[in-house]
Short mmCIF file of C-alpha atoms in Angstrom, two decimals:
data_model
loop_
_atom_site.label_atom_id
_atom_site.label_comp_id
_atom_site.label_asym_id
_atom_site.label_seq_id
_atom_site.Cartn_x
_atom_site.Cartn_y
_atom_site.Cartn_z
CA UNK A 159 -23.28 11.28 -36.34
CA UNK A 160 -26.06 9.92 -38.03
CA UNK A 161 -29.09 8.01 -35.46
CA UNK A 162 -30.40 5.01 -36.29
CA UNK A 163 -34.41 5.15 -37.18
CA UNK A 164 -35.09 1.77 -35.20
CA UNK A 165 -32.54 1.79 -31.75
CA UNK A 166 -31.86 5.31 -32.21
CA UNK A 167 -27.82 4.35 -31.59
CA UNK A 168 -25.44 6.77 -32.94
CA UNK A 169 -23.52 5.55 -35.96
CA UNK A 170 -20.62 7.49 -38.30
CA UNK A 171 -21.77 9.55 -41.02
CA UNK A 172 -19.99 6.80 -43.55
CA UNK A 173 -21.92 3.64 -42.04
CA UNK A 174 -24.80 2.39 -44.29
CA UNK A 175 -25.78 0.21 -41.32
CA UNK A 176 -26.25 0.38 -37.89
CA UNK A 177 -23.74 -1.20 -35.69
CA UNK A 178 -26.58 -2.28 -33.03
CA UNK A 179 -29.74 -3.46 -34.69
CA UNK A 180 -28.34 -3.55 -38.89
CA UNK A 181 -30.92 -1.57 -39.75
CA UNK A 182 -30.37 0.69 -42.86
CA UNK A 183 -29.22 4.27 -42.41
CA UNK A 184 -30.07 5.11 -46.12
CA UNK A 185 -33.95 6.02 -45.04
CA UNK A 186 -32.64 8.42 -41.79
CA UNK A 187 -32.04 12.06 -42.40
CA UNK A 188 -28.26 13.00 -41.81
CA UNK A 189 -27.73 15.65 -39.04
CA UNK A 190 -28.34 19.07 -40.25
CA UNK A 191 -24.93 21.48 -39.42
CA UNK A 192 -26.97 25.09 -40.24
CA UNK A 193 -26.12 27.90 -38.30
CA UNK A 194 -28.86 28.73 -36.04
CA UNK A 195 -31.43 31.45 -37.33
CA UNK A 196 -30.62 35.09 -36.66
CA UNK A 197 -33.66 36.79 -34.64
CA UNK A 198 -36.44 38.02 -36.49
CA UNK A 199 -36.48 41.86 -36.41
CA UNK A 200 -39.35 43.41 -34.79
CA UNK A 201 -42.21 45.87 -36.09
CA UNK A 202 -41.12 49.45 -36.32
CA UNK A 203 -40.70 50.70 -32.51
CA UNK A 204 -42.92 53.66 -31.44
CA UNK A 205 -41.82 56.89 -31.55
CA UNK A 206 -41.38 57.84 -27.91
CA UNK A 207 -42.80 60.98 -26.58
CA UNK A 208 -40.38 64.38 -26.36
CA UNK A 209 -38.83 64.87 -23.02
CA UNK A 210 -39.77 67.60 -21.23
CA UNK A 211 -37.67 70.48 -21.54
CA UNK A 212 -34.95 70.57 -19.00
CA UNK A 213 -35.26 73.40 -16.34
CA UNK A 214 -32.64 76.29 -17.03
CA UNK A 215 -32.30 79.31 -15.21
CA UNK A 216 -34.56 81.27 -17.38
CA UNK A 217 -38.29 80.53 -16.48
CA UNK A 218 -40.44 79.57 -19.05
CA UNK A 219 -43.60 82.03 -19.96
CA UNK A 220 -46.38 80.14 -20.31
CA UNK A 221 -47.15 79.32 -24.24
CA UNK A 222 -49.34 82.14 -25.99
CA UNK A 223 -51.55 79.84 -28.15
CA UNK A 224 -54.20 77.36 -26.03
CA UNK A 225 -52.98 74.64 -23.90
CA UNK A 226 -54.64 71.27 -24.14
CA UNK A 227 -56.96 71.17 -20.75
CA UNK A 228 -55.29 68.35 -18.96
CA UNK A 229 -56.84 66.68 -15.90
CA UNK A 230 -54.66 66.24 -13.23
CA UNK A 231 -54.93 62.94 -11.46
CA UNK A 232 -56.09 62.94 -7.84
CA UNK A 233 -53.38 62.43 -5.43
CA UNK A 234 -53.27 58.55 -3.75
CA UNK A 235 -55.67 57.56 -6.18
CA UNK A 236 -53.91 55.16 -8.81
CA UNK A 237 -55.14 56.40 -12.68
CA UNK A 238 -57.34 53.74 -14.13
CA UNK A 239 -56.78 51.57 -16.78
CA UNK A 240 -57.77 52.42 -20.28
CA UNK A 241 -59.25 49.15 -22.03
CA UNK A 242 -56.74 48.07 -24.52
CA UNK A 243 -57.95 47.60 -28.58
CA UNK A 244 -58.01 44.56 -29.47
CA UNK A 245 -54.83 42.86 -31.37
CA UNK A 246 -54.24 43.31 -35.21
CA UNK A 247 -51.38 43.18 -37.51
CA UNK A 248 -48.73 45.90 -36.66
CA UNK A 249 -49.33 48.76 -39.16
CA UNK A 250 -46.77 51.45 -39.50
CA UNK A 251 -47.79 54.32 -37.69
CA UNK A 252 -46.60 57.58 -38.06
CA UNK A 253 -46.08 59.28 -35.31
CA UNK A 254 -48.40 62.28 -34.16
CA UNK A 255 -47.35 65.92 -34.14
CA UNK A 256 -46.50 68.07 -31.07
CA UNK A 257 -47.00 71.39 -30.60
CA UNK A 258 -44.12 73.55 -32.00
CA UNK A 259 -42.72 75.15 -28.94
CA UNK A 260 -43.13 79.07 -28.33
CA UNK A 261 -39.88 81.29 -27.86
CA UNK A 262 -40.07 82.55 -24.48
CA UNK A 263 -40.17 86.49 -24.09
CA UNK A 264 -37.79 88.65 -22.28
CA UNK A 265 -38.94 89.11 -18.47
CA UNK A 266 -37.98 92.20 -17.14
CA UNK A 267 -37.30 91.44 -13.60
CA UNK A 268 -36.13 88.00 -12.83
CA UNK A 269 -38.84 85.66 -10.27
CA UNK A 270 -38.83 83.16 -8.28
CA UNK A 271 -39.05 80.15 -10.93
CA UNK A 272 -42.39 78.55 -10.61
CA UNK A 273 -42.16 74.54 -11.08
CA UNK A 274 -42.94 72.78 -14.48
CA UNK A 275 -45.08 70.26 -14.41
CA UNK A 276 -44.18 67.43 -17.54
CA UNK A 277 -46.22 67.17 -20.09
CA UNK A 278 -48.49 63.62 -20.16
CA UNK A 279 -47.51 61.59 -23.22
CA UNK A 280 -49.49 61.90 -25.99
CA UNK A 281 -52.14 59.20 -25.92
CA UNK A 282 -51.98 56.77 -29.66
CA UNK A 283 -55.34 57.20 -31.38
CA UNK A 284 -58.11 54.62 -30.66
CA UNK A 285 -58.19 52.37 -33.33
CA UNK A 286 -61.03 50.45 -34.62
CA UNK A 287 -61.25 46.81 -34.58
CA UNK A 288 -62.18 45.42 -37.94
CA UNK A 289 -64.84 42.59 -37.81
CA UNK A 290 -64.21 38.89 -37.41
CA UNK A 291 -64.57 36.84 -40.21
CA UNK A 292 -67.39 34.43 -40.74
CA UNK A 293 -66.37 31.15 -39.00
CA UNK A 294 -66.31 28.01 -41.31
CA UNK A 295 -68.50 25.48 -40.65
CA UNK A 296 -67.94 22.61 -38.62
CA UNK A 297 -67.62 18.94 -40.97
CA UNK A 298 -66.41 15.55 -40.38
CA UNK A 299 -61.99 15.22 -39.59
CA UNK A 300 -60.19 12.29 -40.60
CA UNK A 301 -58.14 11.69 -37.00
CA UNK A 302 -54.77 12.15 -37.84
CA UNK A 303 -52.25 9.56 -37.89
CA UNK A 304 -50.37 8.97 -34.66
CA UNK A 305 -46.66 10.22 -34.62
CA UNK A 306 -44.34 7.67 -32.85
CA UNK A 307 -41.76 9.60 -30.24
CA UNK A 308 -38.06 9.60 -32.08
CA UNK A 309 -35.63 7.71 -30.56
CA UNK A 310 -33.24 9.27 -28.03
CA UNK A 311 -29.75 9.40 -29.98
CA UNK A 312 -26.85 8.27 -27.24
CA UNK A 313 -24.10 10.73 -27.83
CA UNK A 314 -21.02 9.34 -28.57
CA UNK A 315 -18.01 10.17 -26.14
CA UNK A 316 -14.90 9.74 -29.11
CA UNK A 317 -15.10 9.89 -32.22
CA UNK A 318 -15.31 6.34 -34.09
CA UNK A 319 -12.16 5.02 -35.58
CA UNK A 320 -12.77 1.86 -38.57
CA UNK A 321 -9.63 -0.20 -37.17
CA UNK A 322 -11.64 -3.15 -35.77
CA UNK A 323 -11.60 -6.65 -37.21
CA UNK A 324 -13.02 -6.58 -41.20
CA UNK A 325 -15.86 -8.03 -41.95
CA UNK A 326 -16.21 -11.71 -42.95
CA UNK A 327 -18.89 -11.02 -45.65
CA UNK A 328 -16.88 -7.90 -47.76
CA UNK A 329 -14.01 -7.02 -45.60
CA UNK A 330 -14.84 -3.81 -44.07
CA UNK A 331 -12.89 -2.92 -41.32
CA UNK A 332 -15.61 -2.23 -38.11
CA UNK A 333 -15.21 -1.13 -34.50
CA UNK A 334 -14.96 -3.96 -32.13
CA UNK A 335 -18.31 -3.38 -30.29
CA UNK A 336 -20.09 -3.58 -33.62
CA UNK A 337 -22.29 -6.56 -34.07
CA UNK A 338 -23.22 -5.49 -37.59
CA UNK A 339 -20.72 -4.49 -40.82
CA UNK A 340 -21.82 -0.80 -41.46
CA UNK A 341 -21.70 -1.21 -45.23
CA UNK A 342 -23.58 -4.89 -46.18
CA UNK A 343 -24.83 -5.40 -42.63
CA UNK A 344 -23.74 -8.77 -41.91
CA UNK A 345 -23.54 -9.97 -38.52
CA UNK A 346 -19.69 -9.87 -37.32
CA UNK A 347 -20.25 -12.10 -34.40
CA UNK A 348 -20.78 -15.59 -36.25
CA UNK A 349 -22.55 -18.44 -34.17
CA UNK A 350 -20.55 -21.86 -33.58
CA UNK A 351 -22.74 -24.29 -35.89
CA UNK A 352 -23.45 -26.95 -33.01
CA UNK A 353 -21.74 -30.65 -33.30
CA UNK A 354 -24.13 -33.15 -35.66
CA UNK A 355 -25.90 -34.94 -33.59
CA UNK A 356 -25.03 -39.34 -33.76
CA UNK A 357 -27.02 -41.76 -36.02
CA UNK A 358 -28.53 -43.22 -32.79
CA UNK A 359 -29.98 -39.70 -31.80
CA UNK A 360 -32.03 -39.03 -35.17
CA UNK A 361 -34.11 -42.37 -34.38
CA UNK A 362 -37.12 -42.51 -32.36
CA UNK A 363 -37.31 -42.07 -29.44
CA UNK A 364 -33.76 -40.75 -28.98
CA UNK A 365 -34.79 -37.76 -31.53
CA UNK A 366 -36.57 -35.99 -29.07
CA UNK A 367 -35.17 -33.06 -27.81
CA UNK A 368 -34.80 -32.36 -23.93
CA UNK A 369 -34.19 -29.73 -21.74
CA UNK A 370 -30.40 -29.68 -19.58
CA UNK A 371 -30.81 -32.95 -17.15
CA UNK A 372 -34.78 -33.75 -17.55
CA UNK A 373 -34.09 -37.42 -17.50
CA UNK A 374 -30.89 -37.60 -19.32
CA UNK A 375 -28.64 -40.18 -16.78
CA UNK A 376 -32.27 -42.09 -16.42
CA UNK A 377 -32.14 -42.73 -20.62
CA UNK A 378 -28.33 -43.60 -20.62
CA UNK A 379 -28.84 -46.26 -17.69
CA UNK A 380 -31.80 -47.77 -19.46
CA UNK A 381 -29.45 -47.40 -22.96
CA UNK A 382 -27.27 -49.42 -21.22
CA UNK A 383 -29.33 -52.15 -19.91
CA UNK A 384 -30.78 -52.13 -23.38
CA UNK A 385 -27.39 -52.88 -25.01
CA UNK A 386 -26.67 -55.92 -21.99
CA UNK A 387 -29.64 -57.71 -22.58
CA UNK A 388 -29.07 -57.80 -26.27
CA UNK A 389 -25.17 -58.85 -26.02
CA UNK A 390 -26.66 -61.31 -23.50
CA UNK A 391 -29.61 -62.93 -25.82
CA UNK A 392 -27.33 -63.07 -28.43
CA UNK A 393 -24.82 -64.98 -26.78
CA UNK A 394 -28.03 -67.63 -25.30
CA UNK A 395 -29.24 -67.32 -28.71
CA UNK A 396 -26.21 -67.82 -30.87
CA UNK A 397 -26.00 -71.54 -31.51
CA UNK A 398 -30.03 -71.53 -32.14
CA UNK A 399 -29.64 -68.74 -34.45
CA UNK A 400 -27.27 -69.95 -36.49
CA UNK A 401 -29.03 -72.88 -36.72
CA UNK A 402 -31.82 -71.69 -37.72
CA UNK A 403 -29.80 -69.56 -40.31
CA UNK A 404 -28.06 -72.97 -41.99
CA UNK A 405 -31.43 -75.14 -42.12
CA UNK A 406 -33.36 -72.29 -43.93
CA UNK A 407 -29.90 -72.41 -46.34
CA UNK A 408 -29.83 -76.49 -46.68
CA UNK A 409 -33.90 -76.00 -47.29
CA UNK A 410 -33.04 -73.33 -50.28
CA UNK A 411 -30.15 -74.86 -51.65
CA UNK A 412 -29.17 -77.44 -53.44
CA UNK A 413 -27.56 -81.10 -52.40
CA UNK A 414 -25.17 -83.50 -53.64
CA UNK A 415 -24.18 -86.92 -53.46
CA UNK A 416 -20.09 -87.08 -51.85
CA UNK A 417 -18.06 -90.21 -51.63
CA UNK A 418 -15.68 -91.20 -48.85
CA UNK A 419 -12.17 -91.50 -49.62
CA UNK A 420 -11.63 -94.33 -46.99
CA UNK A 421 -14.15 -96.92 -45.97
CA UNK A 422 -13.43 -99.12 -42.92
CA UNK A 423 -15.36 -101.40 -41.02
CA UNK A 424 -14.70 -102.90 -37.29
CA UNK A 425 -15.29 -106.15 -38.55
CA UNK A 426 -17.18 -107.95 -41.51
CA UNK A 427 -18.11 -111.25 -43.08
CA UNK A 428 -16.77 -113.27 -45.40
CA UNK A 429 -17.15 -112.21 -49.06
CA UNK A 430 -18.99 -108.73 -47.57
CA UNK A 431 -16.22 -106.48 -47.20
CA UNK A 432 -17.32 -102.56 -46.02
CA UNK A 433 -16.15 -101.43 -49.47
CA UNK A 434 -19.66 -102.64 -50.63
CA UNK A 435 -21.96 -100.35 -48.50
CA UNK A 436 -20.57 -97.28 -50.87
CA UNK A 437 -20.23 -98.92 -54.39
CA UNK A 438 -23.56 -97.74 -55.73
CA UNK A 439 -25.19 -101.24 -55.59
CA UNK A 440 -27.77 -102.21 -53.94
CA UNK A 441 -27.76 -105.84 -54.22
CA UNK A 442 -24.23 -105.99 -52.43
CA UNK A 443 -23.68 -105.07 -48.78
CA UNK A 444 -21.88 -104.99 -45.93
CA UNK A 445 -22.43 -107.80 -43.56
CA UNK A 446 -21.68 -106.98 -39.58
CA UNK A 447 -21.20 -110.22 -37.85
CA UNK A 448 -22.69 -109.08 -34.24
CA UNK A 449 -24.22 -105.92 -32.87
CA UNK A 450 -21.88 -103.44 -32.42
CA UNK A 451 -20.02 -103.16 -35.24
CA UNK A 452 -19.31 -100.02 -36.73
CA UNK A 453 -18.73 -98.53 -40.43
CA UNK A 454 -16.17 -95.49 -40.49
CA UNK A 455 -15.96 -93.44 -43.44
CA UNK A 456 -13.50 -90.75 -44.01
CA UNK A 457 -13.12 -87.64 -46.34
CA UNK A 458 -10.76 -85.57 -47.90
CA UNK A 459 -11.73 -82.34 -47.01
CA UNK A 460 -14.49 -80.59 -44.49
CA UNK A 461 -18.02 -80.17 -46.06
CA UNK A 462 -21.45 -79.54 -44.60
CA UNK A 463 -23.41 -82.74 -44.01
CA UNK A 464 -26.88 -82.45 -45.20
CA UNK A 465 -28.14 -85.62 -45.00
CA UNK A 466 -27.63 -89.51 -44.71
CA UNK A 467 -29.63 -92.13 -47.22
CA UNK A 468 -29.44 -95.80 -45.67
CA UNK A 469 -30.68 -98.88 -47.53
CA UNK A 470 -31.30 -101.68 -44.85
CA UNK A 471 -31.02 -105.03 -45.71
CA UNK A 472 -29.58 -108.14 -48.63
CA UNK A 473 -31.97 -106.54 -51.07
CA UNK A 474 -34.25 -103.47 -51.64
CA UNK A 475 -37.09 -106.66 -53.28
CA UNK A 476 -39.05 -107.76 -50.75
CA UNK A 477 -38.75 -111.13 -50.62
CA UNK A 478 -35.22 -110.88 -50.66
CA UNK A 479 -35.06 -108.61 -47.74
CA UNK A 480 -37.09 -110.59 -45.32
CA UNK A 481 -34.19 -113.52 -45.63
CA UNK A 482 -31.50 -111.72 -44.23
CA UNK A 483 -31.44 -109.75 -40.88
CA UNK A 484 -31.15 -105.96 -40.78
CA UNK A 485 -30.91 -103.10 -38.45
CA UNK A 486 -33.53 -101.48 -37.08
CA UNK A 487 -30.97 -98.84 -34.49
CA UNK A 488 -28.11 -97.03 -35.47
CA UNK A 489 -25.65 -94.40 -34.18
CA UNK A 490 -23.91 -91.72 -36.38
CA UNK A 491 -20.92 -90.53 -34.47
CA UNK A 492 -19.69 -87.16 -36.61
CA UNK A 493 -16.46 -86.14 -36.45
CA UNK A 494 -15.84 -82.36 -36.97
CA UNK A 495 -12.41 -80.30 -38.68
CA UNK A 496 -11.83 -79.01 -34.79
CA UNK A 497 -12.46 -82.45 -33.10
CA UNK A 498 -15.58 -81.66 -31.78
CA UNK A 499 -18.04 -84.72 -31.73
CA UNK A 500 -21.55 -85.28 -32.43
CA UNK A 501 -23.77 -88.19 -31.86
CA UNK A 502 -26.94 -88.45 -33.22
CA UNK A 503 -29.27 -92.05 -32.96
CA UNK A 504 -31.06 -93.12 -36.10
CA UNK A 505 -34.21 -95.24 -36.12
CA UNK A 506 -34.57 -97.45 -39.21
CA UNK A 507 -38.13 -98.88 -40.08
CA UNK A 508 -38.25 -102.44 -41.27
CA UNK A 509 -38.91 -102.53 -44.97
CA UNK A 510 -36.94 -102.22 -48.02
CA UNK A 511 -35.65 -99.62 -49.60
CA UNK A 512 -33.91 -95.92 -48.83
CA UNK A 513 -34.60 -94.10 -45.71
CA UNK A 514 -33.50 -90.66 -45.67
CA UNK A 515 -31.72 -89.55 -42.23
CA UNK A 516 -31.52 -85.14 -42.00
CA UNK A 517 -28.23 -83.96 -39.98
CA UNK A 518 -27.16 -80.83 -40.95
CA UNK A 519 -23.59 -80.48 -39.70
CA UNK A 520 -20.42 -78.56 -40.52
CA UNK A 521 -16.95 -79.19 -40.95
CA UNK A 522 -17.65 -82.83 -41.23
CA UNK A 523 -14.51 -85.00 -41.89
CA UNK A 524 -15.52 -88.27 -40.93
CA UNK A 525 -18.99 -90.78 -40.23
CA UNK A 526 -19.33 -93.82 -38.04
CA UNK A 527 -22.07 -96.21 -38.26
CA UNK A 528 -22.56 -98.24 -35.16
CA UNK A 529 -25.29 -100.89 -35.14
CA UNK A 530 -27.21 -101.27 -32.15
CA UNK A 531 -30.49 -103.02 -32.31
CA UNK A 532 -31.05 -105.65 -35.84
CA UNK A 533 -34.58 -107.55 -37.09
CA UNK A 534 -34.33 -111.14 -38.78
CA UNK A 535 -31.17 -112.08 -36.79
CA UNK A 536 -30.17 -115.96 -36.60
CA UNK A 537 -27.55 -118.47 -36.77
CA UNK A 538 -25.79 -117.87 -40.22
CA UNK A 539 -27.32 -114.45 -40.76
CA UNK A 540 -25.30 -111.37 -40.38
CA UNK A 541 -26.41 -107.95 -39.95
CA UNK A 542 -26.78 -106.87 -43.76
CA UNK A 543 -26.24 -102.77 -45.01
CA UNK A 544 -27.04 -103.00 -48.86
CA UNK A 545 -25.72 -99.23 -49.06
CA UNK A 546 -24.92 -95.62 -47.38
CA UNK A 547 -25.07 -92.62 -49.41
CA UNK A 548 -23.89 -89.09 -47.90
CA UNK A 549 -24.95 -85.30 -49.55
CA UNK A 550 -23.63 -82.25 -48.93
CA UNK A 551 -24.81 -78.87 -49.55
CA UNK A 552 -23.91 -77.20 -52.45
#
């Protein structure tokens, strides 16, 4: 098994990276397999000393030549220690000689045998210390560089066995509890990619993100109430909108002049038919007998009513107009495509010439024009229209 430098967790001697922490193996030393070290012989072993002679049944004569004066050690008294030399390097030492022993001569008449007392060992010569060598002197140490403790390697109970899932990366089969391929080191245990978060949720303030229920039901109540009040201006604020919408587009655009296909009138004088209040001419008219009476034009097909031009009057010279009578009131009934009806009163000045009415309408398909107030009226003098004119927006 080879430890990992970093965890210290046991890996196979194949992986290139460890199954715990994916750290390489490449830079940790593989486990040695030597055979441990025989032991180192010792120095040479000193000779022991001869054993005394064992007793026989011949007594020993004492030697001729001069025994070695021994001192006998006192009885309960314990010998004393000799100082020891001090320690050196073992030296081979041979060992001293003994004594060659003496034949013993014949006794004539056998004795008592008289007790033999061993022999001390021989003593090793005293040998002389050699002198210490001069000590260095003392200079400045760089501190050596602290050693971090290795890592405790886990032993591993069964051997590992490769037949896991492969690796997503390059395919190498791994052990299940792996979290790491042991040969490009890429995690096996992939991360679901969260869900992208909505449109609405990368816009402040909704962008912020928040801890597990810190306000959440408190922003989705208020996201609600937000959403309400909008539906609920917009429906209150629909008709003005759009209004506002189709005047800013009858202000940029363009007009033009439309003509009624049918031109009615609820009653008329003689020689003044309501045909002449759309001709184009200004110095014929429609005459309404009384107040009251009404103008109806219709047209062919829906259109958005811009505006309404009005000449008042016989005439648009001014002497002319001041000998007729002419209205001063009016109301424009609008008819729309769905039925719907709109009113709207128009308030003439007296003097000659156009006078420009803004409506603004859709889906118009037909325009009344009922009289109700006149100037200059008299016996013999009808109500006088010298022409009405109608744009739409193109």
């Amino acid at each position: 098994m080879r430890s990992c430098p970093a965890c210290g967790t046991a890996n196979r001697e194949d992986d290139e990276f460890c199954g715990n922490c994916g750290s390489y193996l490449g830079w940790s030393s593989r486990a040695s397999r030597n055979a441990p070290a025989a032991a180192e012989p010792l120095g040479p072993a000193e000779p022991a000393a001869p054993a005394a002679e064992p007793a026989t049944g011949t007594p020993a004569e004492p030697a001729t030549g001069p025994a070695p004066e021994t001192e006998a050690p006192s009885a309960g008294a314990p010998p004393a220690p000799r100082p020891e030399p001090p320690a050196e390097p073992a030296r081979s030492r041979a060992p001293e000689p003994t004594a060659p022993p003496v034949a013993p001569a014949p006794a004539p008449a056998p004795e008592q045998p008289a007790a033999v007392r061993p022999e001390p060992p021989a003593q090793p010569a005293p040998v002389r210390p050699e002198p210490p060598a001069p000590e260095a002197p003392v200079v400045a140490v760089q501190p050596a560089k602290p050693i971090a403790r290795r890592p405790v390697v886990r032993p591993v109970a069964a051997d590992e066995e490769p037949d896991g899932p492969p690796c997503p990366a390059c395919g190498t089969p791994n052990l299940p509890g792996r979290r790491f391929c042991r040969r490009c080191a890429a995690p096996l245990q992939t991360r679901e990619q969260p869900a992208p978060l909505p449109w609405w949720r990368t816009v402040w303030p909704f962008r912020r993100r928040v801890r597990s229920g810190s306000g959440r039901a408190l922003r989705r109540i208020l996201l609600v109430l937000a959403v309400v009040g909008l539906l609920c201006a917009g429906f209150l604020l629909l008709p003005a909108g759009r209004y506002v919408f189709e005047d800013v587009r009858d202000k940029l655009g363009g007009t033009a002049e439309i003509s009624p296909s049918e031109v009615t009138a609820s009653a008329h004088a003689p020689g003044h038919p309501a045909s002449a209040a759309t001709d184009g001419l200004t110095n014929k008219y429609w005459a309404a007998p009384t107040l009251g009476s009404s103008l109806r034009c219709t047209f062919d097909k829906p259109f958005r009513l811009v505006g309404v031009v009005v000449y008042p009057g016989v005439s648009t010279e001014p002497e002319e107009f001041r000998q007729g009578a002419r209205p001063t009131r009016a109301d424009l009934i609008i008819t729309k495509a769905d039925g719907e009806i709109q009113e709207k009163t128009v308030t003439l000045t007296d003097k000659p010439g156009k006078q420009t009415v803004r409506t603004g309408i859709s889906d118009v398909v037909s325009v009344r024009l009922v009289l109700k107030a006149a100037s200059g009226q008299g016996e013999g003098r009808p109500i006088a229209v010298g022409e009405v004119e109608f744009f739409k927006r193109t």
